[in-house]
Amino acid sequence: MGRHQGRNRLTPEEWADRIAGNVRELARAATSVENRRPEAEALLRLLSERASGALIVGLTGSPGVGKSTLADGLIRAWRAESKTVAVIAVDPTSPQSGGAILGDRIRMQRHWDDPGVFIRSMATRGHTGGVARATSDLALLCAGSGRDLVIVETVGVGQSEVDVAGFADVAVVVLAPGMGDDVQAMKAGLMEVADVFTINKADREGVEQLERELHQLPPRADGWTPSVVKTVAHLGQGIAELREAIDKCRQANFRARRAAALWAKRAEQHAGWSIDHLGVAVRSIDKALGFYRDSLGFDAAHRETVAHEGVNVAMLPAAGSRIELIEPLDDGSAVAKFIAGRGEGLHHVALRTPRFRETVERLRTSGARLINEPRTGAGGHTYVFVHPESTGGVLLELIEEKE
Ligand code: ZN
């Protein structure tokens, strides 16, 4: 604990200066970040404000496609130019040892005694959202500490890969022929975010087929056409081409700009949110008003019928927020079914959401189950419902916060 106490006395500026170019200090800071220590928060806030020239590459793909060997090739390419590298190895699919194994493999190979290469394995804590957050924080730390290249290596084809691709400057998806890595089977979200495809082990049979499938993918919404690079990483073949593809993508810069914007917002990510109202499903608004209006004294300021939702609503300003009483118009409405199943009660929580479109987009990319497309409802606000299955059992209504 003494160490942490010592660091507490440093200002974030002093701490940031100390980390730059010092692998041991960087490792200690990484531990603070992983443990979500308050002083690490201040450090990250500072680093996210500092301009960083780091390139963050997400490297993802199924186990066995040779990501670590590819990472090793990229490290060597950057080190040959005396550039510094950080590798963050994450394995959310294997809570016990997977991440450690990845990192160890790289470490054992040749970089363990090179201070120009910082390697961190992420022991996952089973919570995907937490892993994604910790990973992006570590990447931010490494980039902010002046590393030229930050490789974030993830295993599997799950949510974390999509999240990582979301904050990397360049997302590289690695496949290999004959690995059962059939393009159809890959998570659609991952295909959407891939900036560069690498077919590793390209000396094996089935390369042409895989290449064909990748070239047949539907065009990406932002107009970027991912490059397809063939590598045989253990022989060092194709690494130069991969690097070229990464640089080309970086120059296109759309993702770097997005990542910068994302990070700039990090500090204020949760500022501006508030609870707009709590939705309470009742059989009869008039009867419920007997309590809320007559007994508690809340004013039913606003009543309206929302035909497309099959409900009448009454909004009552209450306790700095609002309570929305919802009464079904008929037995067919979703609220009627809710009451039939569970009785009257708390039906949804509505959050006023800054950067609404961006948030909805992020939810969509992350695979959260949205019940409707954003639309305009009572009081003229734009809203979207998120299914309880994605939120921990509560129906969540996100309402656009106009800026
Ligand atoms: Zn509502």
PDB file of C-alpha atoms in Angstrom, residues 94-258:
ATOM      1  CA  SER A  94     -11.224 -17.694 -20.729  1.00  0.00           C
ATOM      2  CA  PRO A  95     -11.508 -16.032 -17.344  1.00  0.00           C
ATOM      3  CA  GLN A  96      -8.697 -17.962 -15.699  1.00  0.00           C
ATOM      4  CA  SER A  97      -5.603 -17.886 -17.806  1.00  0.00           C
ATOM      5  CA  GLY A  98      -6.297 -17.071 -21.429  1.00  0.00           C
ATOM      6  CA  GLY A  99      -5.145 -13.480 -21.390  1.00  0.00           C
ATOM      7  CA  ALA A 100      -2.040 -14.390 -19.475  1.00  0.00           C
ATOM      8  CA  ILE A 101      -1.161 -17.103 -21.952  1.00  0.00           C
ATOM      9  CA  LEU A 102      -1.392 -14.692 -24.861  1.00  0.00           C
ATOM     10  CA  GLY A 103       0.819 -12.138 -23.198  1.00  0.00           C
ATOM     11  CA  ASP A 104       3.276 -14.746 -22.048  1.00  0.00           C
ATOM     12  CA  ARG A 105       3.646 -16.128 -25.506  1.00  0.00           C
ATOM     13  CA  ILE A 106       4.703 -12.773 -26.840  1.00  0.00           C
ATOM     14  CA  ARG A 107       6.886 -12.111 -23.819  1.00  0.00           C
ATOM     15  CA  MET A 108       8.644 -15.432 -24.160  1.00  0.00           C
ATOM     16  CA  GLN A 109       9.263 -15.014 -27.791  1.00  0.00           C
ATOM     17  CA  ARG A 110      11.784 -12.214 -27.774  1.00  0.00           C
ATOM     18  CA  HIS A 111      10.621  -8.996 -26.238  1.00  0.00           C
ATOM     19  CA  TRP A 112      10.719  -9.739 -22.562  1.00  0.00           C
ATOM     20  CA  ASP A 113      13.887  -7.750 -21.915  1.00  0.00           C
ATOM     21  CA  ASP A 114      13.164  -4.924 -24.328  1.00  0.00           C
ATOM     22  CA  PRO A 115      12.043  -1.783 -22.448  1.00  0.00           C
ATOM     23  CA  GLY A 116      10.646  -0.513 -25.742  1.00  0.00           C
ATOM     24  CA  VAL A 117       7.930  -3.167 -25.537  1.00  0.00           C
ATOM     25  CA  PHE A 118       5.378  -3.006 -22.749  1.00  0.00           C
ATOM     26  CA  ILE A 119       3.176  -6.082 -22.477  1.00  0.00           C
ATOM     27  CA  ARG A 120       0.098  -6.351 -20.323  1.00  0.00           C
ATOM     28  CA  SER A 121      -2.202  -9.340 -20.019  1.00  0.00           C
ATOM     29  CA  MET A 122      -5.714  -8.603 -18.900  1.00  0.00           C
ATOM     30  CA  ALA A 123      -7.082 -10.989 -16.358  1.00  0.00           C
ATOM     31  CA  THR A 124     -10.756 -10.718 -17.084  1.00  0.00           C
ATOM     32  CA  ARG A 125     -13.361 -10.495 -14.403  1.00  0.00           C
ATOM     33  CA  GLY A 126     -16.124 -12.158 -16.297  1.00  0.00           C
ATOM     34  CA  HIS A 127     -17.990  -8.962 -17.043  1.00  0.00           C
ATOM     35  CA  THR A 128     -17.840  -7.995 -20.690  1.00  0.00           C
ATOM     36  CA  GLY A 129     -18.668  -4.344 -20.174  1.00  0.00           C
ATOM     37  CA  GLY A 130     -16.024  -4.081 -17.457  1.00  0.00           C
ATOM     38  CA  VAL A 131     -13.419  -5.716 -19.663  1.00  0.00           C
ATOM     39  CA  ALA A 132     -14.145  -3.337 -22.515  1.00  0.00           C
ATOM     40  CA  ARG A 133     -13.842  -0.354 -20.197  1.00  0.00           C
ATOM     41  CA  ALA A 134     -10.640  -1.597 -18.581  1.00  0.00           C
ATOM     42  CA  THR A 135      -9.170  -2.382 -21.987  1.00  0.00           C
ATOM     43  CA  SER A 136      -9.890   1.039 -23.414  1.00  0.00           C
ATOM     44  CA  ASP A 137      -8.538   2.640 -20.238  1.00  0.00           C
ATOM     45  CA  LEU A 138      -5.299   0.660 -20.524  1.00  0.00           C
ATOM     46  CA  ALA A 139      -5.008   1.553 -24.194  1.00  0.00           C
ATOM     47  CA  LEU A 140      -5.533   5.181 -23.263  1.00  0.00           C
ATOM     48  CA  LEU A 141      -2.859   4.908 -20.587  1.00  0.00           C
ATOM     49  CA  CYS A 142      -0.337   3.351 -22.993  1.00  0.00           C
ATOM     50  CA  ALA A 143      -1.094   5.818 -25.767  1.00  0.00           C
ATOM     51  CA  GLY A 144      -0.975   8.745 -23.360  1.00  0.00           C
ATOM     52  CA  SER A 145       2.351   7.587 -21.963  1.00  0.00           C
ATOM     53  CA  GLY A 146       3.919   8.116 -25.369  1.00  0.00           C
ATOM     54  CA  ARG A 147       3.973   4.628 -26.848  1.00  0.00           C
ATOM     55  CA  ASP A 148       4.021   4.851 -30.653  1.00  0.00           C
ATOM     56  CA  LEU A 149       2.031   1.695 -31.267  1.00  0.00           C
ATOM     57  CA  VAL A 150      -0.560   0.115 -28.991  1.00  0.00           C
ATOM     58  CA  ILE A 151      -1.759  -3.334 -30.009  1.00  0.00           C
ATOM     59  CA  VAL A 152      -4.916  -4.578 -28.336  1.00  0.00           C
ATOM     60  CA  GLU A 153      -5.148  -8.288 -28.908  1.00  0.00           C
ATOM     61  CA  THR A 154      -8.439 -10.051 -28.205  1.00  0.00           C
ATOM     62  CA  VAL A 155      -9.533 -13.626 -28.661  1.00  0.00           C
ATOM     63  CA  GLY A 156     -12.818 -15.009 -29.789  1.00  0.00           C
ATOM     64  CA  VAL A 157     -15.673 -13.531 -31.691  1.00  0.00           C
ATOM     65  CA  GLY A 158     -17.702 -11.879 -28.998  1.00  0.00           C
ATOM     66  CA  GLN A 159     -18.787  -8.507 -27.837  1.00  0.00           C
ATOM     67  CA  SER A 160     -15.392  -7.432 -26.539  1.00  0.00           C
ATOM     68  CA  GLU A 161     -13.874  -7.591 -30.004  1.00  0.00           C
ATOM     69  CA  VAL A 162     -16.525  -5.301 -31.337  1.00  0.00           C
ATOM     70  CA  ASP A 163     -15.950  -2.932 -28.420  1.00  0.00           C
ATOM     71  CA  VAL A 164     -12.205  -2.952 -28.973  1.00  0.00           C
ATOM     72  CA  ALA A 165     -12.667  -2.249 -32.651  1.00  0.00           C
ATOM     73  CA  GLY A 166     -14.794   0.678 -31.575  1.00  0.00           C
ATOM     74  CA  PHE A 167     -11.927   2.541 -29.942  1.00  0.00           C
ATOM     75  CA  ALA A 168      -8.953   1.286 -31.974  1.00  0.00           C
ATOM     76  CA  ASP A 169      -7.668   3.511 -34.781  1.00  0.00           C
ATOM     77  CA  VAL A 170      -7.405   0.484 -37.024  1.00  0.00           C
ATOM     78  CA  ALA A 171      -9.259  -2.786 -36.407  1.00  0.00           C
ATOM     79  CA  VAL A 172      -7.555  -5.830 -37.892  1.00  0.00           C
ATOM     80  CA  VAL A 173      -9.582  -9.036 -38.047  1.00  0.00           C
ATOM     81  CA  VAL A 174      -7.437 -12.139 -38.463  1.00  0.00           C
ATOM     82  CA  LEU A 175      -8.708 -15.305 -40.115  1.00  0.00           C
ATOM     83  CA  ALA A 176      -7.049 -18.494 -41.282  1.00  0.00           C
ATOM     84  CA  PRO A 177      -8.082 -21.047 -43.894  1.00  0.00           C
ATOM     85  CA  GLY A 178      -9.523 -24.256 -42.572  1.00  0.00           C
ATOM     86  CA  MET A 179     -10.044 -22.903 -39.070  1.00  0.00           C
ATOM     87  CA  GLY A 180     -13.816 -23.162 -39.278  1.00  0.00           C
ATOM     88  CA  ASP A 181     -13.609 -19.402 -39.483  1.00  0.00           C
ATOM     89  CA  ASP A 182     -16.161 -19.248 -42.100  1.00  0.00           C
ATOM     90  CA  VAL A 183     -17.077 -15.719 -42.868  1.00  0.00           C
ATOM     91  CA  GLN A 184     -20.811 -16.384 -42.588  1.00  0.00           C
ATOM     92  CA  ALA A 185     -20.378 -17.583 -39.038  1.00  0.00           C
ATOM     93  CA  MET A 186     -18.503 -14.526 -37.883  1.00  0.00           C
ATOM     94  CA  LYS A 187     -20.389 -12.074 -35.819  1.00  0.00           C
ATOM     95  CA  ALA A 188     -21.933  -9.498 -38.112  1.00  0.00           C
ATOM     96  CA  GLY A 189     -20.907  -6.690 -35.764  1.00  0.00           C
ATOM     97  CA  LEU A 190     -17.281  -7.697 -36.070  1.00  0.00           C
ATOM     98  CA  MET A 191     -17.417  -7.805 -39.860  1.00  0.00           C
ATOM     99  CA  GLU A 192     -18.869  -4.321 -39.819  1.00  0.00           C
ATOM    100  CA  VAL A 193     -15.987  -2.836 -37.884  1.00  0.00           C
ATOM    101  CA  ALA A 194     -13.076  -4.621 -39.585  1.00  0.00           C
ATOM    102  CA  ASP A 195     -10.805  -2.101 -41.315  1.00  0.00           C
ATOM    103  CA  VAL A 196      -8.272  -4.671 -42.455  1.00  0.00           C
ATOM    104  CA  PHE A 197      -8.713  -8.403 -42.934  1.00  0.00           C
ATOM    105  CA  THR A 198      -5.655 -10.592 -42.570  1.00  0.00           C
ATOM    106  CA  ILE A 199      -5.695 -14.135 -43.860  1.00  0.00           C
ATOM    107  CA  ASN A 200      -2.905 -15.683 -41.852  1.00  0.00           C
ATOM    108  CA  LYS A 201      -1.438 -19.118 -42.559  1.00  0.00           C
ATOM    109  CA  ALA A 202      -1.950 -18.191 -46.193  1.00  0.00           C
ATOM    110  CA  ASP A 203       0.259 -21.094 -47.278  1.00  0.00           C
ATOM    111  CA  ARG A 204      -2.619 -23.428 -46.455  1.00  0.00           C
ATOM    112  CA  GLU A 205      -5.380 -24.701 -48.634  1.00  0.00           C
ATOM    113  CA  GLY A 206      -8.596 -22.706 -48.782  1.00  0.00           C
ATOM    114  CA  VAL A 207      -7.062 -19.222 -49.039  1.00  0.00           C
ATOM    115  CA  GLU A 208      -8.751 -18.357 -52.345  1.00  0.00           C
ATOM    116  CA  GLN A 209     -12.150 -19.349 -51.028  1.00  0.00           C
ATOM    117  CA  LEU A 210     -11.719 -17.245 -47.888  1.00  0.00           C
ATOM    118  CA  GLU A 211     -10.457 -14.318 -49.921  1.00  0.00           C
ATOM    119  CA  ARG A 212     -13.445 -14.564 -52.225  1.00  0.00           C
ATOM    120  CA  GLU A 213     -15.862 -14.559 -49.319  1.00  0.00           C
ATOM    121  CA  LEU A 214     -14.227 -11.471 -47.825  1.00  0.00           C
ATOM    122  CA  HIS A 215     -14.374  -9.597 -51.119  1.00  0.00           C
ATOM    123  CA  GLN A 216     -18.060 -10.467 -51.368  1.00  0.00           C
ATOM    124  CA  LEU A 217     -18.971  -8.829 -48.068  1.00  0.00           C
ATOM    125  CA  PRO A 218     -21.527  -6.052 -48.389  1.00  0.00           C
ATOM    126  CA  PRO A 219     -20.036  -2.544 -48.500  1.00  0.00           C
ATOM    127  CA  ARG A 220     -19.588  -0.809 -45.184  1.00  0.00           C
ATOM    128  CA  ALA A 221     -21.904   2.004 -44.258  1.00  0.00           C
ATOM    129  CA  ASP A 222     -19.097   4.585 -44.039  1.00  0.00           C
ATOM    130  CA  GLY A 223     -17.809   3.726 -47.522  1.00  0.00           C
ATOM    131  CA  TRP A 224     -14.493   2.247 -46.362  1.00  0.00           C
ATOM    132  CA  THR A 225     -13.435  -0.889 -48.227  1.00  0.00           C
ATOM    133  CA  PRO A 226     -11.351  -3.083 -45.913  1.00  0.00           C
ATOM    134  CA  SER A 227      -8.073  -4.345 -47.384  1.00  0.00           C
ATOM    135  CA  VAL A 228      -7.477  -8.088 -47.465  1.00  0.00           C
ATOM    136  CA  VAL A 229      -3.863  -9.010 -46.672  1.00  0.00           C
ATOM    137  CA  LYS A 230      -2.358 -12.491 -46.794  1.00  0.00           C
ATOM    138  CA  THR A 231       0.310 -13.393 -44.259  1.00  0.00           C
ATOM    139  CA  VAL A 232       2.353 -16.345 -43.103  1.00  0.00           C
ATOM    140  CA  ALA A 233       3.289 -14.772 -39.804  1.00  0.00           C
ATOM    141  CA  HIS A 234       5.700 -17.393 -38.516  1.00  0.00           C
ATOM    142  CA  LEU A 235       7.802 -16.914 -41.661  1.00  0.00           C
ATOM    143  CA  GLY A 236       7.468 -13.148 -41.510  1.00  0.00           C
ATOM    144  CA  GLN A 237       5.650 -13.144 -44.838  1.00  0.00           C
ATOM    145  CA  GLY A 238       3.146 -10.397 -45.522  1.00  0.00           C
ATOM    146  CA  ILE A 239       3.975  -8.340 -42.413  1.00  0.00           C
ATOM    147  CA  ALA A 240       5.175  -5.414 -44.530  1.00  0.00           C
ATOM    148  CA  GLU A 241       1.932  -5.561 -46.537  1.00  0.00           C
ATOM    149  CA  LEU A 242      -0.097  -5.706 -43.338  1.00  0.00           C
ATOM    150  CA  ARG A 243       1.711  -2.688 -42.029  1.00  0.00           C
ATOM    151  CA  GLU A 244       1.085  -0.874 -45.287  1.00  0.00           C
ATOM    152  CA  ALA A 245      -2.633  -1.676 -45.051  1.00  0.00           C
ATOM    153  CA  ILE A 246      -2.699  -0.417 -41.464  1.00  0.00           C
ATOM    154  CA  ASP A 247      -0.966   2.810 -42.472  1.00  0.00           C
ATOM    155  CA  LYS A 248      -3.306   3.300 -45.395  1.00  0.00           C
ATOM    156  CA  CYS A 249      -6.268   2.940 -43.093  1.00  0.00           C
ATOM    157  CA  ARG A 250      -4.714   5.276 -40.585  1.00  0.00           C
ATOM    158  CA  GLN A 251      -4.173   7.890 -43.260  1.00  0.00           C
ATOM    159  CA  ALA A 252      -7.819   7.616 -44.200  1.00  0.00           C
ATOM    160  CA  ASN A 253      -8.088   8.795 -40.630  1.00  0.00           C
ATOM    161  CA  PHE A 254     -11.824   8.415 -40.189  1.00  0.00           C
ATOM    162  CA  ARG A 255     -11.345   6.062 -37.305  1.00  0.00           C
ATOM    163  CA  ALA A 256      -8.572   8.046 -35.676  1.00  0.00           C
ATOM    164  CA  ARG A 257     -10.826  11.036 -35.685  1.00  0.00           C
ATOM    165  CA  ARG A 258     -13.620   9.009 -34.191  1.00  0.00           C
TER     166      ARG A 258
END
